Short mmCIF file of C-alpha atoms in Angstrom, two decimals:
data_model
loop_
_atom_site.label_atom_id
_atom_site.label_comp_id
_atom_site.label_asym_id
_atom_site.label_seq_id
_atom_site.Cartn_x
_atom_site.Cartn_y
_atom_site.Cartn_z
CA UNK A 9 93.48 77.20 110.75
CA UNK A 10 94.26 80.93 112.14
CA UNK A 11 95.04 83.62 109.70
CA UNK A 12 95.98 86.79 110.53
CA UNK A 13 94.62 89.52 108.23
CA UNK A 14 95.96 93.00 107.80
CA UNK A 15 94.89 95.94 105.93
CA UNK A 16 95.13 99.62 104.80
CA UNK A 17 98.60 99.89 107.08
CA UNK A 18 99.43 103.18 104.99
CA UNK A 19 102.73 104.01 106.25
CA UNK A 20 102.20 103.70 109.93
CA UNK A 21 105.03 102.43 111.15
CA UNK A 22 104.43 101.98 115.01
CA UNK A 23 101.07 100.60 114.02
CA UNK A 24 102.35 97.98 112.20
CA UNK A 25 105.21 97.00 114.87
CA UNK A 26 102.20 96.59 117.65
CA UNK A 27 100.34 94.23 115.86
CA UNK A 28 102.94 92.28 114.80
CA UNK A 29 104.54 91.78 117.88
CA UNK A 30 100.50 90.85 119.40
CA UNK A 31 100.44 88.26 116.41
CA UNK A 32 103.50 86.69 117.85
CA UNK A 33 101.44 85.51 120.70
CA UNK A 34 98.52 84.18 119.03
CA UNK A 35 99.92 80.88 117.33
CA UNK A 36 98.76 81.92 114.16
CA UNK A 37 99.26 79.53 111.24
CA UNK A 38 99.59 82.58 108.08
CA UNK A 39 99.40 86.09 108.31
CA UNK A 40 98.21 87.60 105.07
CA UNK A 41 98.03 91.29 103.85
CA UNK A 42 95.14 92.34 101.90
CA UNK A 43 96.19 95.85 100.73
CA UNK A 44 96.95 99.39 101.35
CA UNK A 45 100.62 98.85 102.65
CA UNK A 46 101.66 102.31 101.72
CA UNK A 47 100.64 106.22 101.91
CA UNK A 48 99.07 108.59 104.16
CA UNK A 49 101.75 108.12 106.53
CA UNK A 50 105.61 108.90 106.40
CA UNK A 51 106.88 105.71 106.23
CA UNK A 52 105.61 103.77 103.89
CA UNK A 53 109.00 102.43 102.83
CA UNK A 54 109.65 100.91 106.25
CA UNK A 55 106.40 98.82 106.40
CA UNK A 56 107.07 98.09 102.59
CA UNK A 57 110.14 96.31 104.12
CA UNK A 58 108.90 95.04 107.17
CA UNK A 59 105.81 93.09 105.45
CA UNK A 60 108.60 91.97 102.59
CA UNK A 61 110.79 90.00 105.78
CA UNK A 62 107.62 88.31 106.67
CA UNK A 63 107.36 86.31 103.46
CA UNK A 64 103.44 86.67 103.60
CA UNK A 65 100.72 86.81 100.96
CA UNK A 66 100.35 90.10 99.67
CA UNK A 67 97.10 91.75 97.97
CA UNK A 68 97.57 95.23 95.91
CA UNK A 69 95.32 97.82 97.08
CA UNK A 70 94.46 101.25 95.35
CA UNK A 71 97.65 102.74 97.59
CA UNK A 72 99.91 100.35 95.81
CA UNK A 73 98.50 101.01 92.44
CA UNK A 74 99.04 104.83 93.40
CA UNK A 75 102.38 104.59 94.36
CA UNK A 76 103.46 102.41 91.25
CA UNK A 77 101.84 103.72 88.90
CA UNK A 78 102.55 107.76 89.98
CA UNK A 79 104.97 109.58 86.55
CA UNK A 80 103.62 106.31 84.19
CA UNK A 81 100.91 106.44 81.34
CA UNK A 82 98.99 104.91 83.67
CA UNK A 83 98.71 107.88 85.95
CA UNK A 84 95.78 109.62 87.03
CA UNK A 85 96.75 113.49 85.78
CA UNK A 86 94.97 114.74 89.12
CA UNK A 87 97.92 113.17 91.12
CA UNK A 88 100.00 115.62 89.68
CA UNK A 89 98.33 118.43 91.87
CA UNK A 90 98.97 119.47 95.11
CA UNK A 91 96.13 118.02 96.84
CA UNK A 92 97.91 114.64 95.92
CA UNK A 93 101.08 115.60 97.31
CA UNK A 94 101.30 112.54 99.83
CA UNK A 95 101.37 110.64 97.32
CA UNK A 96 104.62 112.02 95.07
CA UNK A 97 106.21 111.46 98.75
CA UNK A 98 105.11 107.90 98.48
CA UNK A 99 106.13 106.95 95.29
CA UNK A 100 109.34 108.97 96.00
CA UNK A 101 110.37 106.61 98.73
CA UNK A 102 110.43 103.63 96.32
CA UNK A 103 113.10 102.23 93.31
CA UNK A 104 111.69 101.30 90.46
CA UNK A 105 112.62 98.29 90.91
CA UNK A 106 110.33 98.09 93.79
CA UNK A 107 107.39 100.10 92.02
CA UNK A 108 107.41 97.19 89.57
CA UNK A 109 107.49 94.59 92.45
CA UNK A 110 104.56 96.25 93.88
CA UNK A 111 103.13 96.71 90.63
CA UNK A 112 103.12 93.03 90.13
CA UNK A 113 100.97 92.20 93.50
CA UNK A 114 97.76 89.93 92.85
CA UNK A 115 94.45 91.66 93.13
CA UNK A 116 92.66 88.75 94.74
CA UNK A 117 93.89 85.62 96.90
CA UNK A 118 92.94 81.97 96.72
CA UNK A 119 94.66 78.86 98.24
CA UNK A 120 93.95 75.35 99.00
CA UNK A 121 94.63 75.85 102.32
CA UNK A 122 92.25 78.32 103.22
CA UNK A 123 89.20 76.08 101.55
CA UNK A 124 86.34 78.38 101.18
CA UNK A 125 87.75 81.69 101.29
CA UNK A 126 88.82 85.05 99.30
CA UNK A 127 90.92 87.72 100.22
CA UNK A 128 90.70 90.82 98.30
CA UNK A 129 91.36 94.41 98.89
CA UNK A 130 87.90 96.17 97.62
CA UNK A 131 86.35 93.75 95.19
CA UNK A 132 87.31 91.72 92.46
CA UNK A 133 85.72 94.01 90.42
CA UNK A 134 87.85 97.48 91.56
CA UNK A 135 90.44 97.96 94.52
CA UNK A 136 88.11 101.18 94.63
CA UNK A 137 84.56 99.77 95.88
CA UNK A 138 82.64 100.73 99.41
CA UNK A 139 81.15 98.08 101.13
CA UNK A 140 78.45 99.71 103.61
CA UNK A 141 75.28 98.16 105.52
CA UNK A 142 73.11 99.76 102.97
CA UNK A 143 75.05 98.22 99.50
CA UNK A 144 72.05 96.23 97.75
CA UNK A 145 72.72 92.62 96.93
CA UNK A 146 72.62 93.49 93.26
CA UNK A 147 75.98 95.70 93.51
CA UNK A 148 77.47 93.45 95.78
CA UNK A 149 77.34 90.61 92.57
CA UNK A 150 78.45 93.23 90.53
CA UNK A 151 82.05 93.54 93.10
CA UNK A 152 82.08 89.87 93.15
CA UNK A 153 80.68 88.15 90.66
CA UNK A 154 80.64 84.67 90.81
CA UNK A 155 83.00 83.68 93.56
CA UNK A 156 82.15 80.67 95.00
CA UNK A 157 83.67 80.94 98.47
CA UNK A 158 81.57 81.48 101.73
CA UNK A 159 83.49 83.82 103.42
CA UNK A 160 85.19 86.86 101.26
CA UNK A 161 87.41 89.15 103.48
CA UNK A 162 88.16 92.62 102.50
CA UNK A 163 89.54 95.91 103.64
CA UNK A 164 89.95 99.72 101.59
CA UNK A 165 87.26 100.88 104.20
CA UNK A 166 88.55 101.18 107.28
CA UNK A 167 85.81 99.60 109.64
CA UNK A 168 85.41 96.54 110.51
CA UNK A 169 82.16 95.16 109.61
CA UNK A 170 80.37 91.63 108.55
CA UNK A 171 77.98 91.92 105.82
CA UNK A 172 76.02 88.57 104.91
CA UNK A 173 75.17 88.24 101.22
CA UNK A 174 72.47 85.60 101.37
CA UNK A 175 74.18 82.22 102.61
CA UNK A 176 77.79 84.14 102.03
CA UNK A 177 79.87 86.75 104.48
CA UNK A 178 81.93 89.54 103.41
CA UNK A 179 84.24 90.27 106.00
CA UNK A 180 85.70 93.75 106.51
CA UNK A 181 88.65 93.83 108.65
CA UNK A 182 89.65 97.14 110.80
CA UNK A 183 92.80 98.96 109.32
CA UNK A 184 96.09 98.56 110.51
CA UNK A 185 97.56 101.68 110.60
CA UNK A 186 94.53 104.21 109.86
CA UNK A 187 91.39 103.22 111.79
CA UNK A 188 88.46 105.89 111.11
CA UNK A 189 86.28 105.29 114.22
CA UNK A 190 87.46 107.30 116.12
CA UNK A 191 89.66 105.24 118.61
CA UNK A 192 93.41 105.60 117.75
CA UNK A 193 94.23 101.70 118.38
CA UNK A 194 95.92 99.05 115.33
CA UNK A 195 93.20 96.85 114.18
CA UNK A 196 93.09 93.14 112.30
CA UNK A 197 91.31 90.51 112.30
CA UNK A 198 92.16 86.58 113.09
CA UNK A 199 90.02 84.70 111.20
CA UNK A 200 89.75 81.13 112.26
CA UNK A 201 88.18 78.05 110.60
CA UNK A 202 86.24 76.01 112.94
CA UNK A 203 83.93 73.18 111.78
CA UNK A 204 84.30 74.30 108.08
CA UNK A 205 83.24 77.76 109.12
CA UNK A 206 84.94 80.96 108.98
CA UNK A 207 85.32 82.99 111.92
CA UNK A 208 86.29 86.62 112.55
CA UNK A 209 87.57 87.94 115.30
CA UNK A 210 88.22 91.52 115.34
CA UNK A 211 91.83 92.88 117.36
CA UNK A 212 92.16 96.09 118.64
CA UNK A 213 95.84 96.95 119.52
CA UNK A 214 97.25 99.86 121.45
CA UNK A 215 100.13 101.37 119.87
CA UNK A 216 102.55 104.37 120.13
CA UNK A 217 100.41 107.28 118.76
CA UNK A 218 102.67 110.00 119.63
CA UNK A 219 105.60 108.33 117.87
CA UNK A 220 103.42 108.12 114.93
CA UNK A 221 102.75 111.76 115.01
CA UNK A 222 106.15 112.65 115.51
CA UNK A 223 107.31 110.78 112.50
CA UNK A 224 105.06 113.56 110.32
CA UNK A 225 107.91 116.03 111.56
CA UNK A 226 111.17 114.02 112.27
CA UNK A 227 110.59 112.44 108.33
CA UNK A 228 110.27 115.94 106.52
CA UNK A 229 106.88 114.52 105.58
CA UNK A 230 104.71 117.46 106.75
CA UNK A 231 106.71 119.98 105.28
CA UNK A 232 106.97 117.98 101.89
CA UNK A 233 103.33 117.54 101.89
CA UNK A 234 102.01 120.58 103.33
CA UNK A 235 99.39 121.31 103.23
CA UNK A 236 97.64 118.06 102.31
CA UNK A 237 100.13 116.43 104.94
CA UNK A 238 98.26 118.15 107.65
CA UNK A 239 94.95 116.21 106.90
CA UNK A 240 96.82 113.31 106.97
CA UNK A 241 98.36 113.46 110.41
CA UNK A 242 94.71 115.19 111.45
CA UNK A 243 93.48 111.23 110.56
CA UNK A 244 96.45 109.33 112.26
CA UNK A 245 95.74 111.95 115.68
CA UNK A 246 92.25 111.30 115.85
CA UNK A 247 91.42 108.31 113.89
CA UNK A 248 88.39 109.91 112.31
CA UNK A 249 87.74 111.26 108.56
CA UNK A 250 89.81 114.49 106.94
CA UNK A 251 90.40 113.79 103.72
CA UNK A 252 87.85 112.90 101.97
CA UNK A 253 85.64 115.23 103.58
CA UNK A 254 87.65 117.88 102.80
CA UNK A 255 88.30 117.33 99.57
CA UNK A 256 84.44 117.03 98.96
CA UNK A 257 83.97 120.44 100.42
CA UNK A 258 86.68 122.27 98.87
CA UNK A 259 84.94 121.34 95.23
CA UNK A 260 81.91 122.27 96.78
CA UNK A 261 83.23 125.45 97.48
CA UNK A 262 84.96 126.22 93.96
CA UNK A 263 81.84 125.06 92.24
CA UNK A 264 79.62 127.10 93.85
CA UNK A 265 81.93 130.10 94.59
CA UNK A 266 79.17 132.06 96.39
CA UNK A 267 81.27 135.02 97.57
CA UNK A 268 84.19 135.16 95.07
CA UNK A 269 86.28 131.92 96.47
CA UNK A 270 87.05 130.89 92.83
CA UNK A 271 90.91 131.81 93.81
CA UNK A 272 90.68 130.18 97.35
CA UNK A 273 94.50 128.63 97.77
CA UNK A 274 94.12 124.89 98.88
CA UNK A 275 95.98 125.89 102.03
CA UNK A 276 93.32 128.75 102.91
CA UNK A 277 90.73 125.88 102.39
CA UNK A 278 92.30 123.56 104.83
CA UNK A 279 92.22 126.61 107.27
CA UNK A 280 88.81 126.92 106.84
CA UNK A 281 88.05 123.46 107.03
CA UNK A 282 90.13 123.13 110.32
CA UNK A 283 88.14 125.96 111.59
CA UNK A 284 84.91 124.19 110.91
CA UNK A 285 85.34 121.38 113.46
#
């Protein structure tokens, strides 16, 4: 058994197009998506789409829930800001009727024909959680409770990496569209049974980076989003961390206000940041 497993795609087209067409070639029995389809990048609609022709298992990840549940009850009021403009662009590109369908995603996959494995986004526990090399075992059975399978696979964070929880692995596969280690290449993983074991092995695809940047303009994307976009395509370009570092630092920087920033525009904050690095 051969599974191909994708995650945290968010939006990138070209991405997305490269590994499929490498999958092609690898006599793979299932490919199966564990999350993150959408945001970040322009096009989320398109890979929305694209994974929809392939008739594949489908996990929601916290992008999903973003996008579905963005002008609902359910919202976050935060989203309504401007440093969450990516995502009204997201939710934007989708009907409702499609919002609901990706609304309705599972959380968590089991099958009878991948014996001893789970597929999740984060954990069963939140599509939010970190898995890092220094997680204790006690918050890793908070995530996961009591699943009984060997071999859990995972994405939401962007680096591949196998963590073993006593006689159990939790496998992290690279993301799709948005690595974060610094080499701009589509990652999955094929994960292969052999002699009732699980086995991951970790693809790194070239793809068409400068297409991918070019869709920030040619979409309207960077301009709608500005000037959160910027951070976005600054991850896509470089395949290293913008974002969230950012963000951390700009509330740094309005909580502790040392010389009078209390009024510092987010878009003078992303200047600075820029500047820093």
């Amino acid at each position: 058994m051969r599974l191909a497993i994708l995650a945290d795609i968010h939006g990138n087209l070209p991405a997305l197009e490269a590994i499929l067409d490498h999958v092609e070639k690898q006599y793979i029995d299932q490919i199966i998506i564990a999350g993150d389809i959408v945001n970040v990048s322009p096009d989320s609609d398109k890979c929305w789409q694209l994974v929809q022709s392939l008739n594949c298992p489908i996990v929601r990840g916290n992008h999903e829930r973003y996008a579905s549940d963005y002008g609902t009850p359910n919202a976050d009021p935060l989203w309504e800001t401007e440093q969450f403009s990516p995502v009204r662009w997201t939710a934007a590109q989708f009907t409702s009727a499609e919002r609901q369908q990706i609304s309705s995603l599972p959380t968590f996959l089991r099958s009878a024909e991948w014996p001893d494995l789970l597929i999740t986004h984060a954990s069963l526990r939140s599509d939010k959680d970190s898995l890092k090399a220094f997680t204790p075992p006690e918050s890793i059975q908070a995530m996961f409770g009591d699943s009984t399978e060997q071999t859990i696979v995972r994405g939401h964070n962007h680096l591949e990496y196998t963590y073993q929880w006593g006689e159990k692995q939790i496998i992290t596969v690279g993301a799709a569209g948005l690595p974060l280690d610094g080499l701009t290449t589509a990652r999955y993983s094929i994960v292969e049974r052999v002699n009732q074991q699980w086995h991951n092995r970790p693809q790194a695809i070239p793809y068409d980076v400068d297409r991918a940047i070019r869709r920030f303009s040619e979409s309207g994307y960077l301009e709608a989003t500005y000037p959160m976009g910027r951070l976005c395509l600054r991850e896509v370009a470089t395949a290293s961390h913008a974002f969230i570092p950012f963000l951390r630092l700009y509330r740094r920087w309005q909580a502790d206000d040392p010389n009078g920033l209390g009024a510092l525009t987010l878009t003078d904050a992303i200047e600075r940041f820029s500047m820093m690095f």
